[in-house]
Tab-separated table of C-alpha atoms in Angstrom:
chain	number	residue	atom	x	y	z
A	969	MET	CA	114.023	91.868	103.264
A	970	LYS	CA	117.509	90.487	103.883
A	971	ILE	CA	117.111	87.824	100.957
A	972	LEU	CA	116.134	90.568	98.553
A	973	LEU	CA	118.871	92.439	99.381
A	974	GLY	CA	121.553	89.483	99.746
A	975	SER	CA	120.190	87.992	96.308
A	976	LEU	CA	120.591	91.313	94.365
A	977	LEU	CA	123.986	91.673	96.014
A	978	ALA	CA	125.042	88.348	94.763
A	979	ILE	CA	123.347	89.012	91.430
A	980	VAL	CA	125.348	92.072	90.901
A	981	SER	CA	128.474	90.558	92.098
A	982	LEU	CA	128.282	87.818	89.854
A	983	ALA	CA	127.554	89.600	86.821
A	984	TRP	CA	130.564	91.593	87.617
A	985	GLY	CA	132.622	88.686	88.037
A	986	MET	CA	131.506	87.402	84.580
A	987	ASP	CA	132.457	90.304	82.981
A	988	VAL	CA	136.259	90.299	84.665
A	989	VAL	CA	136.473	86.471	83.443
A	990	ALA	CA	135.110	87.222	79.616
A	991	THR	CA	137.395	90.431	79.219
A	992	GLY	CA	140.760	89.397	81.228
A	993	GLY	CA	139.970	92.233	83.854
A	994	SER	CA	143.580	93.266	83.035
A	995	ASN	CA	143.361	95.888	80.297
A	996	GLY	CA	147.164	96.711	79.897
A	997	GLY	CA	147.640	97.385	83.384
A	998	THR	CA	149.545	95.946	86.201
A	999	LEU	CA	147.789	93.963	88.979
A	1000	PRO	CA	147.344	96.696	91.811
A	1001	TRP	CA	145.834	98.976	89.369
A	1002	VAL	CA	143.655	95.985	87.992
A	1003	ILE	CA	142.381	95.788	91.231
A	1004	ARG	CA	141.681	99.151	92.128
A	1005	GLN	CA	139.974	99.650	89.107
A	1006	GLU	CA	138.051	96.340	89.072
A	1007	ALA	CA	137.035	97.470	93.312
A	1008	LEU	CA	136.192	100.856	91.616
A	1009	TYR	CA	133.247	99.297	88.844
A	1010	LEU	CA	131.802	96.385	91.623
A	1011	SER	CA	131.254	99.282	94.365
A	1012	GLY	CA	129.618	101.651	91.355
A	1013	LEU	CA	127.511	98.677	90.388
A	1014	LEU	CA	126.199	97.851	93.957
A	1015	SER	CA	126.024	101.503	94.853
A	1016	ILE	CA	123.535	101.955	91.557
A	1017	SER	CA	121.769	98.858	91.722
A	1018	LEU	CA	120.613	99.361	95.696
A	1019	MET	CA	119.860	103.006	94.749
A	1020	SER	CA	117.712	101.779	91.818
A	1021	LEU	CA	115.863	99.184	94.095
A	1022	ALA	CA	115.538	101.856	96.954
A	1023	MET	CA	113.875	104.389	94.234
A	1024	PHE	CA	111.735	101.860	92.623
A	1025	LEU	CA	110.294	100.689	95.994
A	1026	SER	CA	109.538	104.265	96.892
A	1027	THR	CA	106.461	104.279	94.785
A	1028	ARG	CA	104.942	102.125	97.035
A	1029	PRO	CA	103.981	99.291	94.738
A	1030	ALA	CA	101.328	97.376	96.366
A	1031	TRP	CA	101.918	94.418	94.635
A	1032	LEU	CA	104.746	93.507	96.779
A	1033	GLU	CA	103.254	93.651	99.969
A	1034	THR	CA	102.546	89.681	99.462
A	1035	PRO	CA	106.038	88.509	98.684
A	1036	LEU	CA	107.900	91.112	101.185
A	1037	GLY	CA	105.079	91.092	103.778
A	1038	GLY	CA	103.383	94.297	103.870
A	1039	MET	CA	104.197	98.121	102.924
A	1040	ASP	CA	106.136	98.123	106.029
A	1041	ARG	CA	108.430	95.790	104.998
A	1042	VAL	CA	108.659	97.137	101.649
A	1043	TYR	CA	109.796	100.459	103.076
A	1044	LEU	CA	112.285	98.575	105.623
A	1045	THR	CA	113.613	97.095	102.246
A	1046	HIS	CA	113.599	100.483	100.851
A	1047	LYS	CA	115.628	102.393	103.769
A	1048	TRP	CA	118.430	99.463	103.924
A	1049	ALA	CA	118.870	99.565	100.082
A	1050	GLY	CA	119.240	103.508	100.430
A	1051	ILE	CA	121.665	103.002	103.154
A	1052	LEU	CA	124.133	100.323	101.531
A	1053	GLY	CA	123.465	101.913	98.187
A	1054	VAL	CA	125.252	105.541	99.718
A	1055	SER	CA	127.646	103.355	101.544
A	1056	PHE	CA	129.070	101.435	98.585
A	1057	ALA	CA	129.081	105.006	96.848
A	1058	VAL	CA	131.403	105.862	99.920
A	1059	VAL	CA	133.397	102.992	99.054
A	1060	HIS	CA	133.255	103.916	95.264
A	1061	TRP	CA	134.619	107.656	96.215
A	1062	LEU	CA	137.591	106.415	98.953
A	1063	VAL	CA	138.355	103.737	96.041
A	1064	GLU	CA	138.760	106.628	93.350
A	1065	GLU	CA	140.092	109.447	95.498
A	1066	VAL	CA	141.984	107.396	98.206
A	1067	VAL	CA	143.172	104.437	96.919
A	1068	GLY	CA	144.427	105.707	93.431
A	1069	ASP	CA	146.381	108.435	95.557
A	1070	ILE	CA	148.176	106.347	97.596
A	1071	LEU	CA	148.865	104.008	94.509
A	1072	LYS	CA	150.628	106.919	92.614
A	1073	ALA	CA	152.682	107.519	96.017
A	1074	MET	CA	153.538	103.636	96.576
A	1075	ILE	CA	154.635	102.371	92.738
A	1076	GLY	CA	153.842	105.740	90.618
A	1077	ARG	CA	151.558	105.843	87.547
A	1078	GLU	CA	153.660	103.002	85.776
A	1079	GLY	CA	151.119	100.144	85.341
A	1080	ARG	CA	147.885	102.515	85.383
A	1081	ILE	CA	145.172	101.359	83.094
A	1082	PRO	CA	144.646	103.554	80.217
A	1083	LYS	CA	141.539	105.241	80.068
A	1084	GLU	CA	139.288	104.669	76.902
A	1085	GLN	CA	139.153	107.410	74.634
A	1086	PHE	CA	136.161	109.394	73.306
A	1087	THR	CA	135.396	112.540	71.217
A	1088	GLY	CA	132.558	115.058	70.624
A	1089	PHE	CA	129.342	114.522	72.191
A	1090	LEU	CA	130.093	111.484	74.355
A	1091	GLU	CA	133.395	113.158	76.096
A	1092	VAL	CA	131.315	115.917	77.064
A	1093	MET	CA	128.898	113.967	78.241
A	1094	ARG	CA	130.794	112.134	80.245
A	1095	ASP	CA	132.545	114.802	81.678
A	1096	LEU	CA	129.041	116.479	82.386
A	1097	ALA	CA	127.995	112.895	83.992
A	1098	LYS	CA	131.668	112.757	86.035
A	1099	ASP	CA	130.834	115.929	87.613
A	1100	MET	CA	127.175	115.430	88.460
A	1101	GLY	CA	127.929	112.028	89.839
A	1102	GLU	CA	130.390	113.744	92.174
A	1103	TRP	CA	127.603	116.672	93.160
A	1104	ALA	CA	124.989	113.792	94.048
A	1105	PHE	CA	127.632	111.813	95.851
A	1106	TYR	CA	127.987	114.581	98.651
A	1107	LEU	CA	124.376	115.672	98.397
A	1108	VAL	CA	122.928	111.714	99.032
A	1109	LEU	CA	125.928	111.268	101.760
A	1110	ALA	CA	124.423	114.331	103.359
A	1111	MET	CA	120.700	112.951	103.493
A	1112	LEU	CA	122.041	109.809	104.966
A	1113	VAL	CA	123.620	111.930	107.597
A	1114	ILE	CA	120.025	113.625	108.394
A	1115	THR	CA	118.076	110.607	108.060
A	1116	LEU	CA	120.070	108.447	110.521
A	1117	TRP	CA	119.863	111.409	113.019
A	1118	LYS	CA	116.654	111.060	114.593
A	1119	ARG	CA	116.588	114.479	116.451
A	1120	PHE	CA	116.885	116.429	112.846
A	1121	PRO	CA	112.980	117.632	112.255
A	1122	TYR	CA	110.805	115.264	110.220
A	1123	LYS	CA	109.548	118.339	108.194
A	1124	THR	CA	112.503	119.597	107.244
A	1125	TRP	CA	113.958	115.657	106.227
A	1126	ARG	CA	110.763	115.400	104.143
A	1127	VAL	CA	111.475	118.400	101.992
A	1128	VAL	CA	115.106	117.430	101.837
A	1129	HIS	CA	114.137	113.870	100.898
A	1130	GLN	CA	112.033	114.872	98.098
A	1131	ALA	CA	115.592	115.915	95.988
A	1132	MET	CA	116.078	112.203	95.996
A	1133	PRO	CA	114.532	111.386	92.500
A	1134	VAL	CA	116.407	114.290	91.152
A	1135	LEU	CA	120.059	113.011	92.642
A	1136	TYR	CA	119.418	109.217	91.778
A	1137	LEU	CA	118.647	110.762	88.164
A	1138	MET	CA	122.327	112.569	88.112
A	1139	LEU	CA	123.827	109.398	89.606
A	1140	ALA	CA	122.132	107.102	86.892
A	1141	LEU	CA	123.558	109.363	84.109
A	1142	HIS	CA	126.829	108.920	85.792
A	1143	ALA	CA	126.580	105.227	86.098
A	1144	ALA	CA	125.473	104.857	82.238
A	1145	MET	CA	127.775	106.914	80.488
A	1146	LEU	CA	130.900	106.061	82.515
A	1147	ALA	CA	130.474	102.374	82.852
A	1148	PRO	CA	133.022	100.766	80.687
A	1149	THR	CA	131.857	100.054	76.954
A	1150	ASP	CA	132.346	96.656	77.256
A	1151	TYR	CA	129.670	96.167	79.303
A	1152	TRP	CA	127.151	96.772	77.331
A	1153	THR	CA	127.811	93.777	75.405
A	1154	GLN	CA	127.861	91.359	78.700
A	1155	PRO	CA	125.175	90.259	80.976
A	1156	VAL	CA	126.677	93.050	83.725
A	1157	GLY	CA	125.075	95.791	81.035
A	1158	ILE	CA	121.559	94.154	80.642
A	1159	LEU	CA	121.349	94.119	84.434
A	1160	ILE	CA	122.766	98.205	84.646
A	1161	ALA	CA	119.819	98.986	81.797
A	1162	LEU	CA	117.163	96.574	83.671
A	1163	LEU	CA	117.728	98.060	87.428
A	1164	GLY	CA	118.381	101.531	85.818
A	1165	THR	CA	114.999	101.556	84.179
A	1166	ALA	CA	113.342	100.287	87.265
A	1167	GLY	CA	114.920	103.234	89.361
A	1168	ILE	CA	114.386	105.877	86.751
A	1169	TYR	CA	110.965	104.935	86.581
A	1170	GLY	CA	110.585	105.303	90.353
A	1171	ALA	CA	112.206	108.733	90.229
A	1172	LEU	CA	109.853	110.024	87.551
A	1173	TYR	CA	106.652	108.770	89.153
A	1174	SER	CA	107.849	110.326	91.998
A	1175	LEU	CA	108.707	113.859	90.388
A	1176	VAL	CA	105.467	113.797	88.781
A	1177	GLY	CA	103.135	113.489	92.032
A	1178	ARG	CA	101.665	110.097	91.269
A	1179	ILE	CA	103.132	107.718	94.365
A	1180	GLY	CA	100.164	106.415	96.243
A	1181	ARG	CA	97.317	108.532	94.094
A	1182	ALA	CA	95.752	105.687	93.003
A	1183	ARG	CA	95.386	104.490	96.368
A	1184	ARG	CA	94.023	108.089	97.796
A	1185	ALA	CA	90.822	109.401	99.393
A	1186	SER	CA	89.547	112.533	100.618
A	1187	GLY	CA	86.930	113.103	103.367
A	1188	THR	CA	86.919	115.077	106.154
A	1189	VAL	CA	86.991	114.961	110.163
A	1190	THR	CA	83.775	114.169	111.884
A	1191	ALA	CA	85.195	113.579	115.380
A	1192	ILE	CA	88.106	114.151	117.526
A	1193	GLU	CA	88.725	113.022	121.155
A	1194	GLN	CA	91.206	113.324	123.679
A	1195	PRO	CA	91.059	109.966	126.020
A	1196	ALA	CA	94.258	111.150	127.497
A	1197	PRO	CA	96.911	114.402	127.602
A	1198	ASP	CA	99.292	112.538	124.930
A	1199	VAL	CA	97.004	110.519	122.606
A	1200	LEU	CA	94.093	111.935	120.287
A	1201	THR	CA	91.586	110.203	118.812
A	1202	VAL	CA	90.314	111.237	115.113
A	1203	THR	CA	87.693	110.145	113.112
A	1204	CYS	CA	87.317	110.559	109.704
A	1205	GLN	CA	84.660	109.963	106.837
A	1206	LEU	CA	86.044	109.184	103.603
A	1207	ASP	CA	84.582	109.776	99.972
A	1208	ASN	CA	83.791	106.695	97.554
A	1209	ASN	CA	87.299	106.276	96.558
A	1210	TRP	CA	88.064	104.391	99.922
A	1211	ARG	CA	88.045	100.838	99.099
A	1212	GLY	CA	87.708	99.760	102.628
A	1213	HIS	CA	90.457	98.147	104.701
A	1214	ARG	CA	90.961	94.860	107.052
A	1215	PRO	CA	91.571	94.973	111.064
A	1216	GLY	CA	95.273	95.920	111.542
A	1217	GLN	CA	96.009	97.669	108.834
A	1218	PHE	CA	97.413	101.109	108.308
A	1219	ALA	CA	97.015	104.582	106.224
A	1220	PHE	CA	99.210	107.281	105.385
A	1221	ILE	CA	97.245	110.410	106.797
A	1222	THR	CA	97.587	114.171	105.420
A	1223	PHE	CA	95.796	116.753	107.516
A	1224	ASP	CA	97.953	119.635	106.150
A	1225	GLU	CA	100.079	119.578	102.375
A	1226	LYS	CA	102.813	121.510	104.109
A	1227	GLU	CA	103.579	118.442	106.526
A	1228	GLY	CA	103.074	115.612	104.190
A	1229	ALA	CA	101.416	112.448	104.777
A	1230	HIS	CA	102.360	110.277	108.180
A	1231	PRO	CA	101.334	106.784	108.771
A	1232	PHE	CA	98.667	105.573	111.236
A	1233	THR	CA	97.561	102.346	112.135
A	1234	ILE	CA	93.648	101.894	111.476
A	1235	ALA	CA	91.926	101.702	115.027
A	1236	SER	CA	88.692	100.604	113.896
A	1237	ALA	CA	86.935	98.238	112.194
A	1238	ASP	CA	85.467	98.447	108.467
A	1239	ARG	CA	81.527	98.795	108.657
A	1240	GLY	CA	81.227	99.632	105.203
A	1241	ASN	CA	80.486	102.821	105.619
A	1242	ARG	CA	83.782	104.118	104.841
A	1243	SER	CA	84.134	105.653	108.671
A	1244	VAL	CA	87.432	104.621	109.683
A	1245	SER	CA	89.263	106.127	113.328
A	1246	PHE	CA	93.165	106.493	114.262
A	1247	GLN	CA	94.452	106.467	117.992
A	1248	ILE	CA	97.405	109.298	117.691
A	1249	LYS	CA	100.227	109.462	120.134
A	1250	ALA	CA	101.869	112.533	120.724
A	1251	LEU	CA	105.658	111.799	119.700
A	1252	GLY	CA	106.816	114.123	117.856
A	1253	ASP	CA	106.525	118.022	117.032
A	1254	TYR	CA	103.545	117.412	114.486
A	1255	THR	CA	101.534	114.664	116.926
A	1256	ARG	CA	102.061	116.932	120.333
A	1257	THR	CA	99.946	120.156	118.415
A	1258	LEU	CA	97.797	118.175	116.376
A	1259	GLY	CA	94.989	118.472	118.454
A	1260	LYS	CA	95.126	122.220	118.424
A	1261	ARG	CA	95.031	122.353	115.072
A	1262	LEU	CA	92.569	119.914	114.090
A	1263	GLU	CA	88.590	120.411	114.451
A	1264	VAL	CA	85.643	118.786	112.872
A	1265	GLY	CA	85.318	119.346	109.268
A	1266	HIS	CA	88.884	119.628	108.306
A	1267	ALA	CA	89.853	118.317	105.185
A	1268	VAL	CA	91.725	115.092	105.118
A	1269	LYS	CA	93.452	112.777	102.650
A	1270	VAL	CA	94.049	109.066	103.130
A	1271	GLU	CA	96.146	107.123	101.492
A	1272	GLY	CA	95.876	103.051	101.803
A	1273	PRO	CA	95.108	100.842	103.273
A	1274	TYR	CA	98.403	99.350	103.485
A	1275	GLY	CA	100.011	96.311	105.673
A	1276	ARG	CA	100.069	92.368	106.077
A	1277	PHE	CA	99.108	92.766	110.269
A	1278	ASP	CA	96.134	91.278	109.343
A	1279	MET	CA	93.949	88.701	111.801
A	1280	ALA	CA	92.976	86.607	108.393
A	1281	ARG	CA	96.459	85.371	108.220
A	1282	GLN	CA	96.854	83.558	111.588
A	1283	ASP	CA	97.814	80.191	111.477
A	1284	SER	CA	94.377	78.328	112.573
A	1285	SER	CA	96.401	75.193	114.048
A	1286	ALA	CA	98.648	77.532	116.162
A	1287	GLN	CA	97.922	78.958	119.746
A	1288	GLN	CA	97.556	82.525	119.145
A	1289	ILE	CA	99.298	85.184	121.640
A	1290	TRP	CA	98.572	88.763	120.982
A	1291	ILE	CA	101.174	91.644	122.890
A	1292	ALA	CA	100.210	95.247	122.739
A	1293	GLY	CA	102.854	97.939	123.697
A	1294	GLY	CA	101.650	101.632	124.239
A	1295	ILE	CA	100.149	102.855	121.185
A	1296	GLY	CA	100.783	99.623	119.537
A	1297	VAL	CA	97.481	98.478	120.791
A	1298	THR	CA	95.711	100.183	117.592
A	1299	PRO	CA	95.547	97.012	115.353
A	1300	PHE	CA	94.787	94.837	117.840
A	1301	LEU	CA	91.752	97.358	118.963
A	1302	ALA	CA	90.652	96.902	114.999
A	1303	TRP	CA	90.737	93.551	115.682
A	1304	LEU	CA	88.703	93.239	118.514
A	1305	ASP	CA	86.099	95.618	117.204
A	1306	SER	CA	85.906	93.323	113.886
A	1307	LEU	CA	85.210	90.188	116.143
A	1308	GLN	CA	82.087	92.509	117.685
A	1309	GLN	CA	80.434	92.535	114.450
A	1310	THR	CA	81.267	88.861	113.576
A	1311	PRO	CA	81.553	86.431	116.865
A	1312	SER	CA	83.926	83.672	116.130
A	1313	LYS	CA	85.769	80.881	117.651
A	1314	VAL	CA	88.916	82.791	117.801
A	1315	SER	CA	90.872	81.931	121.097
A	1316	ALA	CA	94.039	84.235	122.123
A	1317	ASP	CA	95.766	85.639	124.959
A	1318	LEU	CA	95.994	89.367	124.730
A	1319	HIS	CA	98.776	91.035	126.771
A	1320	TYR	CA	98.619	94.626	126.936
A	1321	CYS	CA	101.567	96.513	128.304
A	1322	THR	CA	101.075	100.265	129.617
A	1323	ARG	CA	103.065	102.297	131.850
A	1324	ASP	CA	99.881	102.882	134.402
A	1325	ARG	CA	97.009	100.497	133.852
A	1326	THR	CA	94.780	103.100	136.526
A	1327	ASN	CA	95.047	106.401	133.989
A	1328	ASP	CA	95.498	104.270	130.701
A	1329	PRO	CA	92.514	105.492	128.250
A	1330	PHE	CA	92.349	101.796	126.516
A	1331	VAL	CA	92.197	99.449	129.649
A	1332	ALA	CA	88.262	100.159	129.632
A	1333	ARG	CA	88.175	99.575	125.938
A	1334	LEU	CA	89.697	96.564	126.185
A	1335	GLU	CA	88.094	95.225	129.317
A	1336	ALA	CA	84.626	95.836	127.285
A	1337	ASN	CA	85.623	94.389	123.987
A	1338	CYS	CA	87.078	91.409	125.520
A	1339	ALA	CA	84.422	90.836	127.818
A	1340	ALA	CA	82.121	90.034	124.980
A	1341	LEU	CA	84.673	87.573	123.517
A	1342	PRO	CA	85.054	84.663	125.594
A	1343	GLY	CA	87.856	83.194	123.566
A	1344	ILE	CA	90.153	86.189	124.149
A	1345	ARG	CA	91.839	86.387	127.946
A	1346	LEU	CA	92.959	89.874	128.432
A	1347	HIS	CA	96.375	90.193	130.362
A	1348	ILE	CA	97.120	93.729	131.527
A	1349	HIS	CA	100.531	94.731	132.627
A	1350	GLY	CA	101.061	97.981	134.316
A	1351	ALA	CA	104.335	98.868	134.911
A	1352	GLN	CA	103.851	101.324	137.744
A	1353	GLN	CA	101.933	98.612	139.601
A	1354	GLY	CA	105.206	96.192	138.696
A	1355	GLU	CA	103.620	94.247	136.164
A	1356	THR	CA	106.145	93.881	133.560
A	1357	LEU	CA	105.559	91.462	130.767
A	1358	SER	CA	108.163	88.645	130.801
A	1359	ALA	CA	108.555	85.700	128.360
A	1360	ALA	CA	107.752	83.412	131.336
A	1361	ASP	CA	104.420	85.303	131.129
A	1362	VAL	CA	103.998	84.553	127.684
A	1363	ALA	CA	105.028	81.220	127.807
A	1364	ALA	CA	102.710	80.528	130.490
A	1365	ALA	CA	99.823	80.548	128.148
A	1366	GLN	CA	101.242	77.940	125.933
A	1367	ASN	CA	99.298	74.732	125.623
A	1368	GLY	CA	102.216	71.670	126.173
A	1369	SER	CA	104.172	71.303	122.977
A	1370	ARG	CA	101.378	73.201	120.710
A	1371	ARG	CA	103.539	76.010	118.433
A	1372	SER	CA	102.232	79.556	119.451
A	1373	GLU	CA	102.141	82.492	117.125
A	1374	ILE	CA	102.845	85.707	118.509
A	1375	TRP	CA	101.743	88.864	116.935
A	1376	PHE	CA	103.350	92.018	118.199
A	1377	CYS	CA	102.978	95.829	118.090
A	1378	GLY	CA	104.844	97.909	120.645
A	1379	PRO	CA	108.361	99.314	120.871
A	1380	GLN	CA	110.912	97.682	119.609
A	1381	GLY	CA	113.196	97.109	122.889
A	1382	LEU	CA	110.050	94.914	124.282
A	1383	ALA	CA	110.516	93.095	120.541
A	1384	GLU	CA	113.814	92.264	121.203
A	1385	LYS	CA	113.683	91.264	124.605
A	1386	LEU	CA	110.808	88.740	124.275
A	1387	LYS	CA	112.546	87.331	120.963
A	1388	GLN	CA	115.522	86.666	123.355
A	1389	GLU	CA	114.054	85.610	126.170
A	1390	LEU	CA	111.542	83.157	124.422
A	1391	GLY	CA	114.347	81.936	122.184
A	1392	ARG	CA	116.266	80.369	125.024
A	1393	ILE	CA	112.987	78.851	126.485
A	1394	GLY	CA	111.009	78.103	123.757
A	1395	GLN	CA	112.717	75.608	121.374
A	1396	GLY	CA	111.504	77.075	118.770
A	1397	ARG	CA	107.959	76.583	119.339
A	1398	PHE	CA	107.058	80.433	118.770
A	1399	ARG	CA	106.523	82.071	115.602
A	1400	PHE	CA	106.927	85.756	115.868
A	1401	HIS	CA	104.807	88.749	113.498
A	1402	GLN	CA	105.840	92.413	113.988
A	1403	GLU	CA	105.627	94.997	111.846
A	1404	ALA	CA	108.314	97.208	111.265
A	1405	PHE	CA	106.477	100.530	111.845
A	1406	GLU	CA	109.778	102.856	111.607
A	1407	MET	CA	109.244	104.649	108.264
A	1408	ARG	CA	112.581	106.740	108.395
């Protein structure tokens, strides 16, 4: 993610710099006004480029899962491209509105860069694009605020977020019509055209409802269980459109069209019968009331599978350490379920962190599955029993100087704590795999 975003920022900045060198940058203005003008152009270029990337990634391009490390990473890149894009839009607005007023107050209008003159249709379109860009800016800024405000209801956020393709098209028109004319004879113009095309494709693809359609299967709920007050087990039978899955992958599930799709990890292995099960934790308004609204026979749509939290990607030369926290145990349930079908010589230490091991709904299932797999050493850590997992517990499983590969799924706080502690004691011998499963 960082490499992709950093590379995009560098390429756009380089293209902008090439134009400055090619045109001289002055355009008849004095230095303060030239700096202000070029800052306006650069911030605008960076903003629309990042928003174009975010718009394209919103189409869930499965072919990017391999280079980016999974659909969760694609969505994380989409999220940060959007945040950075709006941030540069704020800079663009400040340079336009605030810096311009400051320069007028300090040195007056003298030395200001003359505006390009247009007539007829082009003049009308530029005026429209300027107004549309300003309206869209205020709206995407508000959207960023409610996206970062986690207490804002997901259902309302989803409806608001669906307006983004239209807002992007308004911003794309603003960028294309107000870009300097000389840009279209420079590499920066080619870059705007390429990124704009990708973004417009993403916006139109979203508006016509094509996102995820090719990977969508319909089905019905065949079983519902509630192993704990805050956990719901849902099993679904899907139609022939389901292409199967690998243990550890996730899917977007729609139980209610008004609510939309939610991502959940598939908690069962693929047995070739198109049956999938999910362990759903009550973490919000939607998941807390789901058990009351679902019944056997309920229609369901499942889109996927996605993700690269895949046992087949393990490094066979490294010692395996698996860490699950709470409902983060679901991909490991699928892994263990898969190993029951095809026993192998997989060797790993599985650490499961729970609040109360005595009443945890998954402990018995983990113990039963691991009992049939001699190579999997299960460690249960119950917080109420004073068995909190530490980096020392993880490192204790390491065999001499052999490298270890850690596969983690659980709370972000626990992940950061273990990463820091292992970084101090591990001396680079631990490789950490973790899904970025926060889609908002």
